C-alpha positions as a Python dict, from the first residue, in 0.01 Angstrom:
ca = {
    (1, 'X'): (0, 0, 0),
    (2, 'X'): (28, 108, -364),
    (3, 'X'): (-290, 66, -561),
    (4, 'X'): (-505, 23, -251),
    (5, 'X'): (-856, 161, -287),
    (6, 'X'): (-929, 451, -53),
    (7, 'X'): (-1283, 426, 72),
    (8, 'X'): (-1497, 732, 136),
    (9, 'X'): (-1764, 747, 406),
    (10, 'X'): (-1873, 1112, 423),
    (11, 'X'): (-2046, 1350, 185),
    (12, 'X'): (-1826, 1629, 44),
    (13, 'X'): (-1896, 1995, 112),
    (14, 'X'): (-2037, 2206, -172),
    (15, 'X'): (-1774, 2282, -438),
    (16, 'X'): (-1627, 2629, -466),
    (17, 'X'): (-1806, 2826, -737),
    (18, 'X'): (-1648, 3132, -892),
    (19, 'X'): (-1911, 3407, -875),
    (20, 'X'): (-1952, 3775, -950),
    (21, 'X'): (-2250, 3899, -746),
    (22, 'X'): (-2312, 4174, -1003),
    (23, 'X'): (-2371, 3923, -1284),
    (24, 'X'): (-2714, 3777, -1224),
    (25, 'X'): (-2806, 3429, -1352),
    (26, 'X'): (-3057, 3407, -1640),
    (27, 'X'): (-3343, 3296, -1416),
    (28, 'X'): (-3335, 3634, -1240),
    (29, 'X'): (-3346, 3839, -1560),
    (30, 'X'): (-3706, 3929, -1639),
    (31, 'X'): (-3904, 4108, -1908),
    (32, 'X'): (-4121, 4405, -1813),
    (33, 'X'): (-4432, 4185, -1800),
    (34, 'X'): (-4259, 3921, -1592),
    (35, 'X'): (-4124, 4181, -1350),
    (36, 'X'): (-4473, 4325, -1306),
    (37, 'X'): (-4620, 3984, -1225),
    (38, 'X'): (-4337, 3905, -985),
    (39, 'X'): (-4383, 4241, -809),
    (40, 'X'): (-4754, 4164, -758),
    (41, 'X'): (-4677, 3831, -596),
    (42, 'X'): (-4402, 3978, -378),
    (43, 'X'): (-4625, 4266, -265),
    (44, 'X'): (-4894, 4019, -157),
    (45, 'X'): (-4667, 3820, 75),
    (46, 'X'): (-4448, 4110, 185),
    (47, 'X'): (-4741, 4316, 317),
    (48, 'X'): (-4690, 4391, 686),
    (49, 'X'): (-5042, 4273, 771),
    (50, 'X'): (-5031, 3954, 563),
    (51, 'X'): (-5164, 3635, 723),
    (52, 'X'): (-5196, 3292, 566),
    (53, 'X'): (-5571, 3245, 509),
    (54, 'X'): (-5771, 2960, 658),
    (55, 'X'): (-5528, 2864, 933),
    (56, 'X'): (-5481, 2939, 1300),
    (57, 'X'): (-5201, 3183, 1369),
    (58, 'X'): (-5159, 3278, 1004),
    (59, 'X'): (-4868, 3517, 1052),
    (60, 'X'): (-4565, 3397, 859),
    (61, 'X'): (-4287, 3245, 1067),
    (62, 'X'): (-3919, 3313, 1009),
    (63, 'X'): (-3889, 2972, 843),
    (64, 'X'): (-4164, 3061, 600),
    (65, 'X'): (-4025, 3405, 519),
    (66, 'X'): (-3684, 3249, 455),
    (67, 'X'): (-3843, 2991, 225),
    (68, 'X'): (-4031, 3264, 33),
    (69, 'X'): (-3720, 3389, -140),
    (70, 'X'): (-3715, 3577, -469),
    (71, 'X'): (-3616, 3254, -648),
    (72, 'X'): (-3890, 3058, -472),
    (73, 'X'): (-4155, 3304, -587),
    (74, 'X'): (-4020, 3286, -941),
    (75, 'X'): (-4019, 2905, -938),
    (76, 'X'): (-4388, 2904, -854),
    (77, 'X'): (-4462, 3173, -1113),
    (78, 'X'): (-4283, 2967, -1379),
    (79, 'X'): (-4470, 2659, -1259),
    (80, 'X'): (-4803, 2823, -1347),
    (81, 'X'): (-4648, 2940, -1675),
    (82, 'X'): (-4672, 3309, -1590),
    (83, 'X'): (-5053, 3284, -1604),
    (84, 'X'): (-5136, 3535, -1331),
    (85, 'X'): (-5031, 3662, -991),
    (86, 'X'): (-5352, 3514, -847),
    (87, 'X'): (-5263, 3165, -971),
    (88, 'X'): (-4911, 3185, -827),
    (89, 'X'): (-5035, 3321, -493),
    (90, 'X'): (-5296, 3045, -466),
    (91, 'X'): (-5032, 2778, -534),
    (92, 'X'): (-4788, 2931, -287),
    (93, 'X'): (-5048, 2955, -10),
    (94, 'X'): (-5155, 2595, -64),
    (95, 'X'): (-4794, 2489, -31),
    (96, 'X'): (-4731, 2702, 279),
    (97, 'X'): (-5026, 2525, 442),
    (98, 'X'): (-4900, 2187, 325),
    (99, 'X'): (-4556, 2246, 471),
    (100, 'X'): (-4713, 2328, 810),
    (101, 'X'): (-4956, 2039, 808),
    (102, 'X'): (-4700, 1787, 689),
    (103, 'X'): (-4458, 1881, 967),
    (104, 'X'): (-4162, 2014, 772),
    (105, 'X'): (-4071, 2249, 1058),
    (106, 'X'): (-4124, 2020, 1355),
    (107, 'X'): (-4209, 1655, 1279),
    (108, 'X'): (-3967, 1581, 995),
    (109, 'X'): (-3636, 1595, 1178),
    (110, 'X'): (-3311, 1401, 1137),
    (111, 'X'): (-3387, 1187, 1442),
    (112, 'X'): (-3739, 1111, 1315),
    (113, 'X'): (-3625, 983, 975),
    (114, 'X'): (-3296, 823, 1079),
    (115, 'X'): (-3436, 466, 1098),
    (116, 'X'): (-3503, 494, 724),
    (117, 'X'): (-3141, 585, 655),
    (118, 'X'): (-2944, 305, 820),
    (119, 'X'): (-2891, 94, 505),
    (120, 'X'): (-2795, 376, 268),
    (121, 'X'): (-3096, 338, 39),
    (122, 'X'): (-3073, 712, -28),
    (123, 'X'): (-2742, 898, -25),
    (124, 'X'): (-2652, 1262, -80),
    (125, 'X'): (-2306, 1257, -234),
    (126, 'X'): (-2112, 1477, -477),
    (127, 'X'): (-2207, 1732, -742),
    (128, 'X'): (-2256, 1710, -1117),
    (129, 'X'): (-2076, 1914, -1382),
    (130, 'X'): (-2322, 2200, -1326),
    (131, 'X'): (-2263, 2199, -948),
    (132, 'X'): (-2598, 2032, -874),
    (133, 'X'): (-2592, 1817, -559),
    (134, 'X'): (-2652, 1450, -640),
    (135, 'X'): (-2910, 1236, -463),
    (136, 'X'): (-2850, 864, -513),
    (137, 'X'): (-3140, 622, -477),
    (138, 'X'): (-3072, 252, -426),
    (139, 'X'): (-3407, 74, -397),
    (140, 'X'): (-3245, -266, -336),
    (141, 'X'): (-3141, -140, 8),
    (142, 'X'): (-3497, -80, 123),
    (143, 'X'): (-3511, -168, 494),
    (144, 'X'): (-3856, -69, 620),
    (145, 'X'): (-4218, -146, 555),
    (146, 'X'): (-4430, 99, 360),
    (147, 'X'): (-4519, 395, 583),
    (148, 'X'): (-4554, 771, 590),
    (149, 'X'): (-4208, 791, 745),
    (150, 'X'): (-4060, 666, 417),
    (151, 'X'): (-4206, 971, 245),
    (152, 'X'): (-4095, 1190, 536),
    (153, 'X'): (-3740, 1068, 477),
    (154, 'X'): (-3752, 1176, 115),
    (155, 'X'): (-3887, 1518, 208),
    (156, 'X'): (-3611, 1556, 469),
    (157, 'X'): (-3339, 1450, 223),
    (158, 'X'): (-3461, 1685, -48),
    (159, 'X'): (-3469, 1973, 200),
    (160, 'X'): (-3107, 1893, 284),
    (161, 'X'): (-3013, 1884, -84),
    (162, 'X'): (-3136, 2242, -117),
    (163, 'X'): (-2910, 2338, 176),
    (164, 'X'): (-2612, 2229, -37),
    (165, 'X'): (-2700, 2422, -354),
    (166, 'X'): (-2451, 2695, -434),
    (167, 'X'): (-2500, 3035, -602),
    (168, 'X'): (-2717, 3008, -910),
    (169, 'X'): (-2791, 2640, -847),
    (170, 'X'): (-3161, 2565, -799),
    (171, 'X'): (-3184, 2203, -915),
    (172, 'X'): (-3053, 1860, -821),
    (173, 'X'): (-2921, 1554, -1002),
    (174, 'X'): (-3130, 1247, -922),
    (175, 'X'): (-2941, 919, -960),
    (176, 'X'): (-3141, 595, -950),
    (177, 'X'): (-2969, 254, -957),
    (178, 'X'): (-3196, -49, -982),
    (179, 'X'): (-2908, -295, -946),
    (180, 'X'): (-3006, -609, -754),
    (181, 'X'): (-3363, -663, -648),
    (182, 'X'): (-3564, -355, -562),
    (183, 'X'): (-3885, -335, -364),
    (184, 'X'): (-4134, -124, -552),
    (185, 'X'): (-4416, 86, -408),
    (186, 'X'): (-4776, -24, -403),
    (187, 'X'): (-5021, 149, -637),
    (188, 'X'): (-5190, 306, -332),
    (189, 'X'): (-4872, 460, -197),
    (190, 'X'): (-4768, 573, -544),
    (191, 'X'): (-5102, 750, -585),
    (192, 'X'): (-5058, 924, -247),
    (193, 'X'): (-4716, 1058, -341),
    (194, 'X'): (-4843, 1153, -686),
    (195, 'X'): (-5117, 1361, -525),
    (196, 'X'): (-4859, 1552, -321),
    (197, 'X'): (-4646, 1613, -627),
    (198, 'X'): (-4933, 1722, -850),
    (199, 'X'): (-5072, 1960, -590),
    (200, 'X'): (-4759, 2122, -456),
    (201, 'X'): (-4462, 2092, -691),
    (202, 'X'): (-4323, 2013, -1034),
    (203, 'X'): (-3974, 1900, -958),
    (204, 'X'): (-3922, 1521, -946),
    (205, 'X'): (-4190, 1483, -1213),
    (206, 'X'): (-3976, 1249, -1418),
    (207, 'X'): (-3960, 987, -1144),
    (208, 'X'): (-4249, 1083, -923),
    (209, 'X'): (-4390, 735, -865),
    (210, 'X'): (-4099, 501, -925),
    (211, 'X'): (-4007, 422, -569),
    (212, 'X'): (-4222, 603, -317),
    (213, 'X'): (-3953, 681, -64),
    (214, 'X'): (-3754, 855, -339),
    (215, 'X'): (-4028, 1055, -498),
    (216, 'X'): (-4159, 1323, -269),
    (217, 'X'): (-4030, 1678, -259),
    (218, 'X'): (-3968, 1974, -29),
    (219, 'X'): (-4265, 2136, -201),
    (220, 'X'): (-4068, 2366, -424),
    (221, 'X'): (-4121, 2368, -803),
    (222, 'X'): (-3867, 2353, -1081),
    (223, 'X'): (-3608, 2163, -878),
    (224, 'X'): (-3522, 1864, -1100),
    (225, 'X'): (-3212, 1931, -1309),
    (226, 'X'): (-3155, 1581, -1441),
    (227, 'X'): (-3266, 1229, -1353),
    (228, 'X'): (-3035, 944, -1449),
    (229, 'X'): (-3144, 581, -1420),
    (230, 'X'): (-2930, 268, -1461),
    (231, 'X'): (-2980, -109, -1440),
    (232, 'X'): (-3350, -85, -1521),
    (233, 'X'): (-3515, -430, -1502),
    (234, 'X'): (-3810, -523, -1722),
    (235, 'X'): (-4079, -477, -1458),
    (236, 'X'): (-3946, -134, -1360),
    (237, 'X'): (-3934, -33, -1723),
    (238, 'X'): (-4300, -132, -1749),
    (239, 'X'): (-4372, 82, -1443),
    (240, 'X'): (-4210, 382, -1611),
    (241, 'X'): (-4435, 329, -1911),
    (242, 'X'): (-4734, 318, -1679),
    (243, 'X'): (-4656, 660, -1531),
    (244, 'X'): (-4550, 829, -1855),
    (245, 'X'): (-4889, 1001, -1901),
    (246, 'X'): (-4834, 1179, -1567),
    (247, 'X'): (-4489, 1314, -1655),
    (248, 'X'): (-4472, 1675, -1767),
    (249, 'X'): (-4349, 1705, -2128),
    (250, 'X'): (-4089, 1963, -2022),
    (251, 'X'): (-3947, 1716, -1771),
    (252, 'X'): (-3919, 1412, -1998),
    (253, 'X'): (-3592, 1529, -2163),
    (254, 'X'): (-3432, 1544, -1818),
    (255, 'X'): (-3484, 1170, -1773),
    (256, 'X'): (-3201, 954, -1908),
    (257, 'X'): (-3161, 577, -1903),
    (258, 'X'): (-2819, 410, -1877),
    (259, 'X'): (-2609, 721, -1953),
    (260, 'X'): (-2230, 727, -1954),
    (261, 'X'): (-2188, 1005, -1701),
    (262, 'X'): (-1820, 1068, -1769),
    (263, 'X'): (-1801, 1055, -2149),
    (264, 'X'): (-2118, 1263, -2176),
    (265, 'X'): (-1972, 1528, -1946),
    (266, 'X'): (-2242, 1495, -1682),
    (267, 'X'): (-1996, 1446, -1394),
    (268, 'X'): (-1626, 1469, -1327),
    (269, 'X'): (-1462, 1146, -1219),
    (270, 'X'): (-1394, 1249, -859),
    (271, 'X'): (-1753, 1366, -803),
    (272, 'X'): (-1912, 1041, -924),
    (273, 'X'): (-1956, 719, -728),
    (274, 'X'): (-1757, 422, -853),
    (275, 'X'): (-2063, 210, -932),
    (276, 'X'): (-2159, 481, -1181),
    (277, 'X'): (-1812, 481, -1339),
    (278, 'X'): (-1648, 743, -1117),
    (279, 'X'): (-1340, 727, -896),
    (280, 'X'): (-1518, 789, -563),
    (281, 'X'): (-1525, 460, -374),
    (282, 'X'): (-1803, 544, -135),
    (283, 'X'): (-1903, 281, 118),
    (284, 'X'): (-2211, 339, 326),
    (285, 'X'): (-2146, 317, 698),
    (286, 'X'): (-2428, 479, 889),
    (287, 'X'): (-2217, 573, 1189),
    (288, 'X'): (-1964, 749, 964),
    (289, 'X'): (-2210, 904, 717),
    (290, 'X'): (-2519, 1023, 903),
    (291, 'X'): (-2399, 1263, 1173),
    (292, 'X'): (-2142, 1435, 947),
    (293, 'X'): (-2411, 1490, 682),
    (294, 'X'): (-2658, 1631, 935),
    (295, 'X'): (-2384, 1858, 1072),
    (296, 'X'): (-2269, 1970, 724),
    (297, 'X'): (-2623, 2071, 627),
    (298, 'X'): (-2692, 2241, 960),
    (299, 'X'): (-2373, 2448, 938),
    (300, 'X'): (-2445, 2542, 579),
    (301, 'X'): (-2804, 2635, 666),
    (302, 'X'): (-2686, 2855, 954),
    (303, 'X'): (-2458, 3047, 718),
    (304, 'X'): (-2747, 3104, 480),
    (305, 'X'): (-2972, 3222, 764),
    (306, 'X'): (-2705, 3459, 890),
    (307, 'X'): (-2677, 3627, 552),
    (308, 'X'): (-3056, 3634, 509),
    (309, 'X'): (-3090, 3823, 837),
    (310, 'X'): (-2822, 4070, 728),
    (311, 'X'): (-3024, 4130, 411),
    (312, 'X'): (-3341, 4216, 598),
    (313, 'X'): (-3492, 3881, 706),
    (314, 'X'): (-3792, 3939, 479),
    (315, 'X'): (-3990, 3771, 206),
    (316, 'X'): (-3827, 3815, -135),
    (317, 'X'): (-3459, 3824, -40),
    (318, 'X'): (-3260, 3678, -329),
    (319, 'X'): (-3093, 3342, -273),
    (320, 'X'): (-2832, 3465, -520),
    (321, 'X'): (-2727, 3746, -286),
    (322, 'X'): (-2727, 3517, 16),
    (323, 'X'): (-2523, 3243, -147),
    (324, 'X'): (-2278, 3476, -319),
    (325, 'X'): (-2202, 3629, 21),
    (326, 'X'): (-2148, 3285, 172),
    (327, 'X'): (-1929, 3178, -121),
    (328, 'X'): (-1709, 3487, -110),
    (329, 'X'): (-1686, 3479, 268),
    (330, 'X'): (-1526, 3135, 245),
    (331, 'X'): (-1224, 3294, 78),
    (332, 'X'): (-1215, 3653, 198),
    (333, 'X'): (-1396, 3658, 531),
    (334, 'X'): (-1593, 3965, 418),
    (335, 'X'): (-1952, 4010, 308),
    (336, 'X'): (-2036, 4026, -62),
    (337, 'X'): (-2228, 4314, -214),
    (338, 'X'): (-2562, 4208, -366),
    (339, 'X'): (-2598, 4254, -738),
    (340, 'X'): (-2712, 4590, -873),
    (341, 'X'): (-2956, 4551, -1164),
    (342, 'X'): (-2824, 4681, -1496),
    (343, 'X'): (-3039, 4957, -1645),
    (344, 'X'): (-3090, 4761, -1966),
    (345, 'X'): (-3183, 4430, -1805),
    (346, 'X'): (-3495, 4370, -1596),
    (347, 'X'): (-3419, 4162, -1290),
    (348, 'X'): (-3613, 4015, -1005),
    (349, 'X'): (-3540, 4278, -745),
    (350, 'X'): (-3492, 4198, -379),
    (351, 'X'): (-3749, 4319, -127),
    (352, 'X'): (-3726, 4687, -27),
    (353, 'X'): (-3587, 4624, 319),
    (354, 'X'): (-3335, 4373, 189),
    (355, 'X'): (-3210, 4622, -68),
    (356, 'X'): (-3186, 4896, 190),
    (357, 'X'): (-2986, 4691, 437),
    (358, 'X'): (-2741, 4534, 196),
}
């Protein structure tokens, strides 16, 4: 029927991004001093006899080596404002321990958090104008009592968002809609999440305590690209004012209230949900949304792992090289060649083995 609205139930795959592996993004271009600091941090974790201090079985697992990419190391170095290799190493080791203790590799699975997902209170859908995956939060659809599993669900979702980031994309677009009545977190739970965020990461700073099940992180700094908030009621606005002292000054500009996403060029129409002014009429149906999303992320993650292994399966492999290979393989079926640093530009170099096997 003409004019009939076509409803969408599944999350779209990452958009195709035109890339040249030889042209590195700005975040990988370093000064001499920055390169030296990065090399110190990389050498510490890439040492063949390295073990995580203060834990049983401190040898790094494959999951941990994969997580300790070149970009990850740089995110933590930027998070400590290039203070020292020691400061970055300390922060990284604290986070490696946290990820183990919190259960990111065993406890926090899709089946574990699925009961939190059945109403669509948090949805991964679409990509902004800068190819950032969008995470939509709809507090009015809260369906469970306050518990650690709510925070687990956020951690799981944010890990999945990183699966969907393309070449050169390291941040997400956080979309919060307070339409209808929303259940807000208790002060106690907000403080617990705040402690996690302060200790282990900087991304999500702009909304870290707003609704607890939305404001945890996969323990990886510098991940918030933009945070857009609409339909803010008076009491929520007061809550934002309450947490303002805890928000990093560098993050505050990323937080926008009641933006016009289309006219301001933040999203294209087809990549924005209709309630935000876009043309995507997404309707949450758990049976149609959940399994396809889990499968999409798992397939994407397997492609990334495959390329990481080809590049040496070591600490310090560049996400740029991995994702460029995946992106180009989609069209050509052949592996991409990792970027070669220009003589006049310092770059964060991949680990020795990765460079040798590429």
